[in-house]
mmCIF file of C-alpha atoms and ligand atoms in Angstrom:
data_model
loop_
_atom_site.group_PDB
_atom_site.id
_atom_site.type_symbol
_atom_site.label_atom_id
_atom_site.label_comp_id
_atom_site.label_asym_id
_atom_site.label_seq_id
_atom_site.Cartn_x
_atom_site.Cartn_y
_atom_site.Cartn_z
ATOM 1 C CA MET G 282 -6.025 -7.369 -20.293
ATOM 2 C CA THR G 283 -3.972 -5.111 -18.175
ATOM 3 C CA ASP G 284 -3.228 -1.638 -19.365
ATOM 4 C CA ARG G 285 0.540 -1.657 -19.252
ATOM 5 C CA GLY G 286 1.267 2.113 -18.639
ATOM 6 C CA THR G 287 -0.014 3.740 -21.811
ATOM 7 C CA GLN G 288 -2.588 6.424 -21.142
ATOM 8 C CA ARG G 289 -1.765 6.557 -17.457
ATOM 9 C CA ALA G 290 1.166 8.943 -18.202
ATOM 10 C CA ALA G 291 -1.229 11.370 -19.953
ATOM 11 C CA GLY G 292 -1.967 14.055 -17.393
ATOM 12 C CA PRO G 293 -0.191 16.899 -15.522
ATOM 13 C CA TYR G 294 0.917 14.493 -12.695
ATOM 14 C CA CYS G 295 2.839 11.322 -12.612
ATOM 15 C CA GLY G 296 0.649 8.243 -11.815
ATOM 16 C CA LEU G 297 3.561 6.643 -9.976
ATOM 17 C CA CYS G 298 5.014 9.159 -7.690
ATOM 18 C CA GLY G 299 2.281 11.807 -7.764
ATOM 19 C CA LYS G 300 4.663 14.659 -8.566
ATOM 20 C CA PRO G 301 4.078 17.024 -11.478
ATOM 21 C CA ALA G 302 4.618 15.102 -14.689
ATOM 22 C CA ASN G 303 6.970 17.582 -16.582
ATOM 23 C CA GLY G 304 8.960 18.862 -13.671
ATOM 24 C CA GLU G 305 6.968 22.071 -13.437
ATOM 25 C CA THR G 306 5.822 23.122 -10.050
ATOM 26 C CA HIS G 307 2.313 24.298 -11.318
ATOM 27 C CA ASP G 308 2.481 27.349 -9.249
ATOM 28 C CA GLY G 309 2.772 29.782 -11.973
ATOM 29 C CA GLY G 310 6.567 29.532 -12.290
ATOM 30 C CA GLY G 311 7.924 26.592 -14.338
ATOM 31 C CA LEU G 312 10.936 24.564 -14.256
ATOM 32 C CA PRO G 313 12.492 23.025 -17.439
ATOM 33 C CA PRO G 314 10.869 19.603 -18.362
ATOM 34 C CA SER G 315 12.959 16.853 -16.674
ATOM 35 C CA ASP G 316 13.311 13.217 -17.292
ATOM 36 C CA THR G 317 12.561 12.539 -13.583
ATOM 37 C CA HIS G 318 9.626 10.428 -14.526
ATOM 38 C CA LEU G 319 11.226 8.165 -17.094
ATOM 39 C CA LYS G 320 11.962 5.654 -14.363
ATOM 40 C CA CYS G 321 8.366 6.116 -13.129
ATOM 41 C CA ALA G 322 7.030 5.352 -16.561
ATOM 42 C CA ARG G 323 9.064 2.130 -16.635
ATOM 43 C CA LEU G 324 7.829 1.135 -13.133
ATOM 44 C CA LEU G 325 4.390 1.718 -14.280
ATOM 45 C CA MET G 326 4.573 -1.266 -16.408
ATOM 46 C CA LEU G 327 4.475 -3.313 -13.117
ATOM 47 C CA GLU G 328 2.458 -1.001 -10.971
ATOM 48 C CA PRO G 329 -0.984 0.431 -10.913
ATOM 49 C CA PRO G 330 -1.184 4.214 -10.819
ATOM 50 C CA ARG G 331 -1.328 5.082 -7.060
ATOM 51 C CA PHE G 332 -1.740 8.838 -7.864
ATOM 52 C CA CYS G 333 -4.366 10.535 -10.013
ATOM 53 C CA VAL G 334 -2.718 11.857 -13.290
ATOM 54 C CA ALA G 335 -5.167 14.729 -13.290
ATOM 55 C CA CYS G 336 -4.579 16.094 -9.640
ATOM 56 C CA GLY G 337 -1.854 14.135 -8.065
ATOM 57 C CA ARG G 338 -4.120 12.842 -5.227
ATOM 58 C CA ARG G 339 -3.410 9.456 -3.753
ATOM 59 C CA GLN G 340 -5.980 7.049 -5.230
ATOM 60 C CA LYS G 341 -7.786 3.927 -3.950
ATOM 61 C CA VAL G 342 -6.566 1.067 -5.970
ATOM 62 C CA GLN G 343 -7.691 -2.459 -6.272
ATOM 63 C CA VAL G 344 -5.573 -4.944 -8.163
ATOM 64 C CA SER G 345 -7.168 -8.243 -9.422
ATOM 65 C CA PRO G 346 -5.398 -11.149 -11.194
ATOM 66 C CA GLN G 347 -6.426 -9.758 -14.622
ATOM 67 C CA GLY G 348 -6.584 -5.965 -14.118
ATOM 68 C CA TRP G 349 -6.974 -3.084 -11.766
ATOM 69 C CA TRP G 350 -8.995 -0.040 -10.992
ATOM 70 C CA ALA G 351 -7.933 3.240 -9.370
ATOM 71 C CA SER G 352 -10.285 5.809 -8.004
ATOM 72 C CA CYS G 353 -9.586 9.549 -7.210
ATOM 73 C CA SER G 354 -12.038 11.251 -4.928
ATOM 74 C CA ARG G 355 -12.222 14.133 -7.468
ATOM 75 C CA HIS G 356 -11.777 12.614 -10.959
ATOM 76 C CA GLY G 357 -13.488 9.116 -10.391
ATOM 77 C CA MET G 358 -12.440 5.765 -11.550
ATOM 78 C CA THR G 359 -9.843 4.673 -14.064
ATOM 79 C CA VAL G 360 -9.935 0.946 -15.084
ATOM 80 C CA SER G 361 -7.162 -1.000 -16.694
ATOM 81 C CA GLY G 362 -7.774 -1.365 -20.408
ATOM 82 C CA MET Z 457 33.270 -30.611 -14.169
ATOM 83 C CA ASN Z 458 30.703 -30.977 -11.393
ATOM 84 C CA HIS Z 459 30.990 -29.184 -8.029
ATOM 85 C CA PRO Z 460 31.216 -31.598 -5.046
ATOM 86 C CA ILE Z 461 27.948 -30.305 -3.394
ATOM 87 C CA LEU Z 462 26.040 -31.097 -6.718
ATOM 88 C CA GLU Z 463 27.390 -34.573 -6.690
ATOM 89 C CA THR Z 464 26.292 -35.018 -3.055
ATOM 90 C CA ALA Z 465 22.927 -33.536 -3.932
ATOM 91 C CA ARG Z 466 22.507 -35.934 -6.911
ATOM 92 C CA GLN Z 467 22.830 -38.874 -4.498
ATOM 93 C CA GLN Z 468 21.016 -37.614 -1.486
ATOM 94 C CA VAL Z 469 18.193 -35.527 -2.956
ATOM 95 C CA LEU Z 470 17.640 -36.915 -6.479
ATOM 96 C CA GLU Z 471 18.254 -40.618 -5.615
ATOM 97 C CA GLN Z 472 17.112 -40.794 -2.012
ATOM 98 C CA GLY Z 473 14.654 -37.886 -1.910
ATOM 99 C CA ILE Z 474 16.403 -36.448 1.240
ATOM 100 C CA GLY Z 475 16.566 -32.632 1.287
ATOM 101 C CA LEU Z 476 20.039 -30.847 1.790
ATOM 102 C CA THR Z 477 20.821 -29.585 5.239
ATOM 103 C CA GLU Z 478 21.382 -25.998 6.154
ATOM 104 C CA ALA Z 479 25.178 -26.367 5.852
ATOM 105 C CA GLN Z 480 24.934 -28.002 2.408
ATOM 106 C CA LEU Z 481 22.497 -25.325 1.285
ATOM 107 C CA VAL Z 482 25.111 -22.659 2.034
ATOM 108 C CA ASP Z 483 27.470 -24.553 -0.437
ATOM 109 C CA VAL Z 484 24.709 -24.354 -3.107
ATOM 110 C CA LEU Z 485 24.176 -20.651 -2.501
ATOM 111 C CA ARG Z 486 27.828 -20.102 -2.842
ATOM 112 C CA LEU Z 487 28.348 -21.940 -6.186
ATOM 113 C CA PRO Z 488 30.187 -19.984 -8.748
ATOM 114 C CA ASP Z 489 28.240 -18.629 -11.749
ATOM 115 C CA ASP Z 490 29.672 -21.381 -14.006
ATOM 116 C CA ALA Z 491 28.175 -24.059 -11.783
ATOM 117 C CA LEU Z 492 24.645 -22.458 -11.830
ATOM 118 C CA PRO Z 493 23.331 -24.228 -15.026
ATOM 119 C CA ALA Z 494 24.284 -27.575 -13.461
ATOM 120 C CA ALA Z 495 22.597 -26.753 -10.196
ATOM 121 C CA LEU Z 496 19.384 -25.688 -11.982
ATOM 122 C CA GLU Z 497 19.433 -28.699 -14.155
ATOM 123 C CA LEU Z 498 19.736 -30.956 -11.125
ATOM 124 C CA ALA Z 499 16.992 -29.155 -9.273
ATOM 125 C CA HIS Z 500 14.855 -29.539 -12.345
ATOM 126 C CA GLN Z 501 15.424 -33.216 -12.329
ATOM 127 C CA VAL Z 502 14.641 -33.355 -8.576
ATOM 128 C CA ARG Z 503 11.356 -31.693 -9.227
ATOM 129 C CA LEU Z 504 10.458 -33.964 -12.062
ATOM 130 C CA ARG Z 505 11.258 -37.096 -10.151
ATOM 131 C CA HIS Z 506 9.736 -36.120 -6.859
ATOM 132 C CA CYS Z 507 6.838 -33.816 -7.917
ATOM 133 C CA GLY Z 508 6.134 -34.658 -11.581
ATOM 134 C CA GLU Z 509 5.948 -32.466 -14.670
ATOM 135 C CA ASP Z 510 2.771 -30.590 -13.727
ATOM 136 C CA VAL Z 511 2.785 -26.939 -12.925
ATOM 137 C CA GLU Z 512 0.272 -25.600 -10.453
ATOM 138 C CA VAL Z 513 -1.365 -22.281 -11.478
ATOM 139 C CA GLU Z 514 -2.792 -19.872 -8.995
ATOM 140 C CA GLY Z 515 -4.402 -16.471 -8.871
ATOM 141 C CA ILE Z 516 -4.391 -14.163 -5.745
ATOM 142 C CA ILE Z 517 -6.546 -11.286 -4.754
ATOM 143 C CA SER Z 518 -6.646 -8.888 -1.954
ATOM 144 C CA ILE Z 519 -9.986 -8.646 -0.200
ATOM 145 C CA LYS Z 520 -8.751 -6.051 2.204
ATOM 146 C CA THR Z 521 -5.909 -3.855 1.109
ATOM 147 C CA GLY Z 522 -3.666 -1.594 3.218
ATOM 148 C CA GLY Z 523 -3.810 -0.162 6.765
ATOM 149 C CA CYS Z 524 -2.251 -3.350 8.394
ATOM 150 C CA PRO Z 525 -1.159 -2.473 12.039
ATOM 151 C CA GLU Z 526 1.931 -4.754 11.587
ATOM 152 C CA ASP Z 527 5.423 -3.318 10.692
ATOM 153 C CA CYS Z 528 6.920 -5.780 8.178
ATOM 154 C CA HIS Z 529 9.659 -3.667 6.759
ATOM 155 C CA PHE Z 530 9.008 -4.755 3.124
ATOM 156 C CA CYS Z 531 5.298 -4.214 3.003
ATOM 157 C CA SER Z 532 3.553 -1.446 1.358
ATOM 158 C CA GLN Z 533 0.328 -2.366 3.081
ATOM 159 C CA SER Z 534 1.594 -1.646 6.594
ATOM 160 C CA GLY Z 535 -0.230 1.347 8.037
ATOM 161 C CA VAL Z 536 2.904 2.188 10.054
ATOM 162 C CA PHE Z 537 4.886 3.506 7.044
ATOM 163 C CA ASP Z 538 4.234 6.271 4.569
ATOM 164 C CA SER Z 539 3.367 4.128 1.651
ATOM 165 C CA PRO Z 540 1.183 5.351 -1.212
ATOM 166 C CA VAL Z 541 -1.221 2.314 -0.792
ATOM 167 C CA ARG Z 542 -4.595 3.367 0.487
ATOM 168 C CA GLY Z 543 -7.013 1.079 2.383
ATOM 169 C CA VAL Z 544 -9.690 -0.636 0.134
ATOM 170 C CA TRP Z 545 -12.163 -3.424 0.695
ATOM 171 C CA LEU Z 546 -13.167 -5.511 -2.133
ATOM 172 C CA ASP Z 547 -16.854 -6.361 -2.694
ATOM 173 C CA ILE Z 548 -18.090 -9.848 -3.226
ATOM 174 C CA PRO Z 549 -19.244 -9.588 -6.891
ATOM 175 C CA GLU Z 550 -15.757 -8.320 -7.791
ATOM 176 C CA LEU Z 551 -14.276 -11.134 -5.883
ATOM 177 C CA VAL Z 552 -16.363 -13.720 -7.678
ATOM 178 C CA LYS Z 553 -15.567 -12.098 -11.007
ATOM 179 C CA ALA Z 554 -11.820 -12.393 -10.199
ATOM 180 C CA ALA Z 555 -12.220 -16.122 -9.264
ATOM 181 C CA LYS Z 556 -14.031 -16.763 -12.493
ATOM 182 C CA GLU Z 557 -11.284 -14.909 -14.460
ATOM 183 C CA THR Z 558 -8.614 -16.903 -12.681
ATOM 184 C CA ALA Z 559 -10.355 -20.292 -13.365
ATOM 185 C CA ALA Z 560 -10.546 -19.230 -17.003
ATOM 186 C CA THR Z 561 -6.744 -19.311 -17.173
ATOM 187 C CA GLY Z 562 -6.681 -23.000 -16.275
ATOM 188 C CA ALA Z 563 -5.665 -22.104 -12.575
ATOM 189 C CA THR Z 564 -6.789 -24.551 -9.815
ATOM 190 C CA GLU Z 565 -6.070 -22.251 -6.985
ATOM 191 C CA PHE Z 566 -7.583 -19.069 -5.924
ATOM 192 C CA CYS Z 567 -6.127 -17.292 -2.770
ATOM 193 C CA ILE Z 568 -8.012 -14.623 -0.851
ATOM 194 C CA VAL Z 569 -5.572 -12.305 1.053
ATOM 195 C CA ALA Z 570 -6.188 -9.674 3.561
ATOM 196 C CA ALA Z 571 -3.652 -7.146 5.111
ATOM 197 C CA VAL Z 572 -4.306 -7.740 8.794
ATOM 198 C CA ARG Z 573 -2.545 -9.022 11.825
ATOM 199 C CA GLY Z 574 -5.330 -11.662 12.197
ATOM 200 C CA PRO Z 575 -8.955 -11.666 10.956
ATOM 201 C CA ASP Z 576 -11.784 -10.088 12.996
ATOM 202 C CA ILE Z 577 -15.393 -11.093 12.792
ATOM 203 C CA LYS Z 578 -16.208 -8.685 10.012
ATOM 204 C CA LEU Z 579 -13.373 -10.104 7.827
ATOM 205 C CA LEU Z 580 -14.219 -13.694 8.529
ATOM 206 C CA ASN Z 581 -17.843 -13.133 7.770
ATOM 207 C CA GLN Z 582 -16.942 -11.555 4.458
ATOM 208 C CA VAL Z 583 -14.652 -14.405 3.635
ATOM 209 C CA ARG Z 584 -17.244 -16.922 4.564
ATOM 210 C CA PHE Z 585 -19.780 -15.284 2.291
ATOM 211 C CA ALA Z 586 -17.244 -14.872 -0.472
ATOM 212 C CA ILE Z 587 -16.384 -18.563 -0.257
ATOM 213 C CA GLY Z 588 -20.010 -19.641 -0.572
ATOM 214 C CA ARG Z 589 -20.546 -17.321 -3.728
ATOM 215 C CA ILE Z 590 -17.371 -18.571 -5.353
ATOM 216 C CA ARG Z 591 -18.448 -22.181 -4.736
ATOM 217 C CA GLU Z 592 -21.720 -21.512 -6.357
ATOM 218 C CA GLU Z 593 -20.240 -20.190 -9.610
ATOM 219 C CA VAL Z 594 -16.702 -21.319 -10.017
ATOM 220 C CA ASP Z 595 -14.844 -24.645 -9.997
ATOM 221 C CA ILE Z 596 -11.533 -23.754 -8.241
ATOM 222 C CA ASN Z 597 -9.808 -24.617 -4.947
ATOM 223 C CA ILE Z 598 -10.068 -21.740 -2.426
ATOM 224 C CA ALA Z 599 -7.056 -20.828 -0.241
ATOM 225 C CA CYS Z 600 -6.827 -18.008 2.191
ATOM 226 C CA SER Z 601 -4.175 -15.745 3.789
ATOM 227 C CA LEU Z 602 -5.639 -13.733 6.632
ATOM 228 C CA GLY Z 603 -2.659 -13.410 9.055
ATOM 229 C CA MET Z 604 -2.305 -15.080 12.399
ATOM 230 C CA LEU Z 605 -5.184 -17.254 13.574
ATOM 231 C CA THR Z 606 -6.741 -18.633 16.752
ATOM 232 C CA ARG Z 607 -7.404 -22.266 17.017
ATOM 233 C CA GLN Z 608 -11.223 -21.491 16.529
ATOM 234 C CA GLN Z 609 -10.498 -19.497 13.413
ATOM 235 C CA VAL Z 610 -8.385 -22.257 11.937
ATOM 236 C CA ASP Z 611 -11.124 -24.677 12.629
ATOM 237 C CA GLN Z 612 -13.793 -22.336 11.087
ATOM 238 C CA LEU Z 613 -11.875 -21.881 7.849
ATOM 239 C CA ALA Z 614 -11.226 -25.637 7.620
ATOM 240 C CA SER Z 615 -14.965 -26.283 8.032
ATOM 241 C CA TRP Z 616 -15.801 -23.809 5.383
ATOM 242 C CA GLY Z 617 -13.673 -25.859 2.970
ATOM 243 C CA VAL Z 618 -10.590 -23.612 2.710
ATOM 244 C CA HIS Z 619 -8.246 -26.360 1.556
ATOM 245 C CA ARG Z 620 -4.895 -24.366 1.930
ATOM 246 C CA TYR Z 621 -3.814 -21.517 4.245
ATOM 247 C CA ASN Z 622 -0.922 -19.189 3.475
ATOM 248 C CA HIS Z 623 1.149 -17.858 6.375
ATOM 249 C CA ASN Z 624 4.785 -17.077 5.427
ATOM 250 C CA LEU Z 625 7.894 -17.254 7.491
ATOM 251 C CA GLU Z 626 9.312 -14.594 5.117
ATOM 252 C CA THR Z 627 12.875 -14.754 6.404
ATOM 253 C CA ALA Z 628 15.177 -16.730 8.667
ATOM 254 C CA ARG Z 629 14.523 -16.812 12.369
ATOM 255 C CA SER Z 630 17.879 -14.991 12.986
ATOM 256 C CA TYR Z 631 16.983 -12.128 10.674
ATOM 257 C CA PHE Z 632 13.193 -11.777 11.522
ATOM 258 C CA PRO Z 633 13.671 -9.237 14.270
ATOM 259 C CA GLN Z 634 15.332 -6.937 11.859
ATOM 260 C CA VAL Z 635 12.364 -7.151 9.521
ATOM 261 C CA VAL Z 636 9.257 -7.444 11.821
ATOM 262 C CA THR Z 637 8.999 -6.084 15.373
ATOM 263 C CA THR Z 638 5.204 -6.145 15.964
ATOM 264 C CA HIS Z 639 5.036 -10.033 16.188
ATOM 265 C CA THR Z 640 7.410 -12.852 16.638
ATOM 266 C CA TYR Z 641 8.706 -15.794 14.620
ATOM 267 C CA GLU Z 642 7.114 -18.087 17.116
ATOM 268 C CA GLU Z 643 3.713 -16.544 16.599
ATOM 269 C CA ARG Z 644 4.079 -17.274 12.860
ATOM 270 C CA LEU Z 645 5.135 -20.884 13.582
ATOM 271 C CA GLU Z 646 2.130 -21.378 15.899
ATOM 272 C CA THR Z 647 -0.318 -20.466 13.148
ATOM 273 C CA CYS Z 648 1.530 -22.694 10.733
ATOM 274 C CA ALA Z 649 1.303 -25.619 13.194
ATOM 275 C CA MET Z 650 -2.420 -25.122 13.780
ATOM 276 C CA VAL Z 651 -3.128 -24.987 10.050
ATOM 277 C CA LYS Z 652 -1.492 -28.411 9.612
ATOM 278 C CA ASP Z 653 -3.163 -29.809 12.714
ATOM 279 C CA ALA Z 654 -6.534 -28.886 11.199
ATOM 280 C CA GLY Z 655 -5.847 -30.785 8.054
ATOM 281 C CA MET Z 656 -5.514 -27.810 5.745
ATOM 282 C CA GLU Z 657 -2.541 -27.743 3.450
ATOM 283 C CA LEU Z 658 0.094 -25.292 4.713
ATOM 284 C CA CYS Z 659 1.519 -22.705 2.158
ATOM 285 C CA CYS Z 660 4.380 -21.081 3.809
ATOM 286 C CA GLY Z 661 6.603 -18.692 1.977
ATOM 287 C CA ALA Z 662 9.804 -16.876 1.781
ATOM 288 C CA LEU Z 663 10.773 -13.393 0.802
ATOM 289 C CA ILE Z 664 14.519 -13.118 -0.132
ATOM 290 C CA GLY Z 665 16.756 -10.188 -0.987
ATOM 291 C CA MET Z 666 15.953 -8.248 2.135
ATOM 292 C CA GLY Z 667 19.550 -7.953 3.097
ATOM 293 C CA GLU Z 668 19.916 -11.335 4.726
ATOM 294 C CA THR Z 669 23.193 -13.157 4.388
ATOM 295 C CA LEU Z 670 23.600 -16.394 2.305
ATOM 296 C CA GLU Z 671 23.724 -18.228 5.611
ATOM 297 C CA GLN Z 672 20.440 -16.818 6.593
ATOM 298 C CA ARG Z 673 18.983 -17.640 3.280
ATOM 299 C CA ALA Z 674 20.057 -21.247 3.835
ATOM 300 C CA GLU Z 675 18.754 -21.036 7.442
ATOM 301 C CA LEU Z 676 15.339 -19.994 6.034
ATOM 302 C CA ALA Z 677 15.202 -22.785 3.554
ATOM 303 C CA ALA Z 678 16.006 -25.344 6.259
ATOM 304 C CA GLN Z 679 13.421 -23.830 8.636
ATOM 305 C CA LEU Z 680 10.836 -24.017 5.889
ATOM 306 C CA ALA Z 681 11.883 -27.592 5.150
ATOM 307 C CA ALA Z 682 11.390 -28.506 8.807
ATOM 308 C CA LEU Z 683 7.698 -27.305 8.660
ATOM 309 C CA GLU Z 684 7.110 -29.674 5.771
ATOM 310 C CA PRO Z 685 4.717 -27.264 4.003
ATOM 311 C CA HIS Z 686 2.679 -28.369 1.094
ATOM 312 C CA GLU Z 687 3.746 -25.217 -0.840
ATOM 313 C CA VAL Z 688 6.461 -22.617 -0.636
ATOM 314 C CA PRO Z 689 5.866 -19.406 -2.597
ATOM 315 C CA LEU Z 690 9.157 -17.763 -3.266
ATOM 316 C CA ASN Z 691 9.159 -13.995 -3.313
ATOM 317 C CA PHE Z 692 11.965 -11.628 -4.211
ATOM 318 C CA LEU Z 693 11.957 -8.280 -2.668
ATOM 319 C CA ASN Z 694 10.325 -5.600 -4.852
ATOM 320 C CA PRO Z 695 11.443 -2.487 -2.774
ATOM 321 C CA ARG Z 696 8.315 -0.537 -2.033
ATOM 322 C CA PRO Z 697 8.420 3.230 -1.717
ATOM 323 C CA GLY Z 698 7.962 4.509 1.783
ATOM 324 C CA THR Z 699 8.902 1.248 3.506
ATOM 325 C CA PRO Z 700 12.166 0.709 5.461
ATOM 326 C CA LEU Z 701 13.361 -1.522 2.648
ATOM 327 C CA GLY Z 702 12.305 0.848 -0.089
ATOM 328 C CA HIS Z 703 15.859 1.703 -0.971
ATOM 329 C CA GLN Z 704 17.217 -1.868 -0.959
ATOM 330 C CA ASP Z 705 18.757 -2.834 -4.237
ATOM 331 C CA VAL Z 706 16.803 -5.439 -6.349
ATOM 332 C CA MET Z 707 18.333 -8.862 -5.781
ATOM 333 C CA ASP Z 708 20.848 -10.064 -8.405
ATOM 334 C CA GLY Z 709 19.158 -12.422 -10.857
ATOM 335 C CA LYS Z 710 21.866 -15.110 -10.571
ATOM 336 C CA ASP Z 711 21.583 -15.098 -6.727
ATOM 337 C CA ALA Z 712 17.791 -15.539 -7.210
ATOM 338 C CA LEU Z 713 18.359 -18.509 -9.481
ATOM 339 C CA ARG Z 714 20.832 -20.012 -6.988
ATOM 340 C CA ALA Z 715 18.141 -19.701 -4.319
ATOM 341 C CA ILE Z 716 15.542 -21.416 -6.464
ATOM 342 C CA ALA Z 717 17.865 -24.300 -6.909
ATOM 343 C CA ALA Z 718 18.746 -24.313 -3.216
ATOM 344 C CA PHE Z 719 15.159 -24.305 -2.069
ATOM 345 C CA ARG Z 720 14.261 -27.196 -4.532
ATOM 346 C CA LEU Z 721 17.279 -29.078 -3.155
ATOM 347 C CA ALA Z 722 16.066 -28.475 0.447
ATOM 348 C CA MET Z 723 12.444 -29.496 -0.329
ATOM 349 C CA PRO Z 724 12.346 -32.177 -3.097
ATOM 350 C CA ARG Z 725 8.549 -32.719 -2.728
ATOM 351 C CA THR Z 726 7.108 -29.352 -1.973
ATOM 352 C CA VAL Z 727 5.222 -27.092 -4.434
ATOM 353 C CA LEU Z 728 7.671 -24.423 -5.168
ATOM 354 C CA ARG Z 729 5.869 -21.358 -6.521
ATOM 355 C CA TYR Z 730 7.088 -18.305 -8.268
ATOM 356 C CA ALA Z 731 5.518 -15.499 -6.345
ATOM 357 C CA GLY Z 732 6.092 -11.675 -6.146
ATOM 358 C CA GLY Z 733 9.148 -9.786 -7.436
ATOM 359 C CA ARG Z 734 10.249 -12.273 -10.173
ATOM 360 C CA GLU Z 735 9.453 -9.902 -13.030
ATOM 361 C CA LEU Z 736 11.783 -7.290 -11.541
ATOM 362 C CA THR Z 737 14.566 -9.703 -10.359
ATOM 363 C CA LEU Z 738 14.520 -12.234 -13.141
ATOM 364 C CA GLY Z 739 12.747 -10.832 -16.197
ATOM 365 C CA ASP Z 740 11.443 -13.111 -19.032
ATOM 366 C CA LEU Z 741 14.684 -15.133 -19.442
ATOM 367 C CA GLY Z 742 15.004 -15.850 -15.716
ATOM 368 C CA THR Z 743 11.326 -16.816 -15.426
ATOM 369 C CA ARG Z 744 12.076 -19.650 -17.888
ATOM 370 C CA GLU Z 745 15.338 -20.654 -16.139
ATOM 371 C CA GLY Z 746 13.585 -20.947 -12.912
ATOM 372 C CA LEU Z 747 10.897 -23.086 -14.358
ATOM 373 C CA LEU Z 748 13.593 -25.319 -15.694
ATOM 374 C CA GLY Z 749 15.377 -25.050 -12.258
ATOM 375 C CA GLY Z 750 13.005 -26.392 -9.656
ATOM 376 C CA ILE Z 751 10.014 -24.118 -9.845
ATOM 377 C CA ASN Z 752 6.693 -26.109 -10.342
ATOM 378 C CA ALA Z 753 4.116 -23.564 -9.678
ATOM 379 C CA VAL Z 754 3.165 -19.962 -10.632
ATOM 380 C CA ILE Z 755 1.017 -17.036 -9.640
ATOM 381 C CA VAL Z 756 -0.603 -15.911 -12.888
ATOM 382 C CA GLY Z 757 -1.405 -12.344 -13.604
ATOM 383 C CA ASN Z 758 -1.118 -9.598 -11.043
ATOM 384 C CA TYR Z 759 -0.208 -9.706 -7.399
ATOM 385 C CA LEU Z 760 -1.870 -8.000 -4.446
ATOM 386 C CA THR Z 761 -0.731 -4.433 -5.010
ATOM 387 C CA THR Z 762 1.641 -4.733 -7.986
ATOM 388 C CA LEU Z 763 1.213 -6.066 -11.592
ATOM 389 C CA GLY Z 764 2.657 -9.317 -12.846
ATOM 390 C CA ARG Z 765 3.303 -10.431 -16.394
ATOM 391 C CA PRO Z 766 0.235 -10.951 -18.442
ATOM 392 C CA ALA Z 767 -1.285 -14.451 -17.656
ATOM 393 C CA ASP Z 768 -0.868 -15.372 -21.285
ATOM 394 C CA ALA Z 769 2.848 -14.855 -21.252
ATOM 395 C CA ASP Z 770 3.237 -17.473 -18.449
ATOM 396 C CA LEU Z 771 0.787 -19.872 -19.926
ATOM 397 C CA ASN Z 772 2.435 -19.670 -23.419
ATOM 398 C CA LEU Z 773 5.777 -20.183 -21.651
ATOM 399 C CA LEU Z 774 4.426 -23.507 -20.101
ATOM 400 C CA VAL Z 775 3.196 -24.624 -23.504
ATOM 401 C CA ASP Z 776 6.689 -23.761 -24.886
ATOM 402 C CA LEU Z 777 8.302 -25.823 -22.122
ATOM 403 C CA ASN Z 778 5.942 -28.627 -22.678
ATOM 404 C CA MET Z 779 4.781 -28.531 -19.122
ATOM 405 C CA PRO Z 780 1.163 -29.440 -18.419
ATOM 406 C CA ILE Z 781 -1.014 -27.385 -16.130
ATOM 407 C CA LYS Z 782 -2.085 -29.339 -13.003
ATOM 408 C CA GLU Z 783 -5.740 -30.328 -13.143
ATOM 409 C CA LEU Z 784 -8.200 -29.786 -10.422
ATOM 410 C CA GLN Z 785 -8.428 -32.923 -8.400
ATOM 411 C CA ARG Z 786 -11.685 -33.681 -6.679
ATOM 412 C CA THR Z 787 -10.894 -35.354 -3.470
ATOM 413 C CA LEU Z 788 -14.090 -34.887 -1.641
HETATM 414 S S1 LIG F 1251 1.199 -8.683 8.366
HETATM 415 FE FE1 LIG F 1251 1.077 -8.930 6.130
HETATM 416 S S2 LIG F 1251 -0.172 -7.004 5.426
HETATM 417 FE FE2 LIG F 1251 0.511 -6.585 7.493
HETATM 418 S S3 LIG F 1251 2.472 -5.514 7.281
HETATM 419 FE FE3 LIG F 1251 2.973 -7.768 7.497
HETATM 420 S S4 LIG F 1251 3.145 -8.526 5.407
HETATM 421 FE FE4 LIG F 1251 2.028 -6.584 5.321
HETATM 422 ZN ZN1 LIG F 1252 7.008 9.959 -11.257
HETATM 423 ZN ZN1 LIG F 1253 -7.764 13.368 -9.326
#
């Protein structure tokens, strides 16, 4: 079964757009949390995560009829649940 | 009350099995919303009479993702645009596993797809090896979609037992130059013609909702009908970030349903498959309406770079609709 966007949101970066997940810049100063990624979360129902939620790097992604895997050069492989 | 074009279509398409002309298709695509249920119902009757009640189920997989040199403006796998899709090659064991999982859903078709202008020796070798391994382990028809082919490549694929080849027209000839500049419509048609000459089934699809006019949508349906493909996969634009069409609005669901009815009325005997973008454009309800409006094939599970509905959702829907899944036919 395909993981439909549950744990993928858990991390400092958005799995869909690769930007900081809570609207913070992660440079020491913070911006207020935003709802920028609500749409991303919805889209992640129909997309694999193209960005690593731990570091925001672009991942290698393979989709198959029944699932997907995504691989970050730093943080390794995530497989659909 | 029935709209005149639907009366004509009932006589011409349902009774005589003759597809609508381009001008007639424009009339279908312009039908008001209140005529849509009747159009879908007629398209469904056409499908039942000329194709039967079976639904053909297929799974697709990308063997080589991303980095394509072509510039199809809708495609996240083009290396020309700044898309988040990275290049990946799938290994053979994963491919065989995907074929097995696809067969387990009851699917009879497994399509191996590569994001390329056309296949090089490395890709063809990989495909040949994959076909052999799948054959050893899985009972399923194998189709390929590897871009534009030479005559020699067409013959090679046919000799390896590839029974169907996918090469889409995507859009109308008159709109094509606005969507693709790195190859021509004629080049696409050449590959399609060679595939048919070699005795493979031609799968030739459409991608609608790219900003084409209704007239161009009708033109596309008529151009596809003229090719007499075995199958037409119907895709709805899913705007991909970073591509030139990334900001295009998602197509209106009713327009998508009108297009489904029109494509069926243009091609009464063709396998008309739900392909990419339907989840976004039509949702669950629309998926059902399309299957009762001319569609007689589905891609189950995920697509090449995006996710689909869970396979079970579609398979259960077919049970609900009392539509049998097409069985594997052994013709050899
Ligand atoms: S040829 Fe195929 S993979 Fe390449 S850009 Fe066009 S649609 Fe995408
Ligand atoms: Zn986001
Ligand atoms: Zn990472």
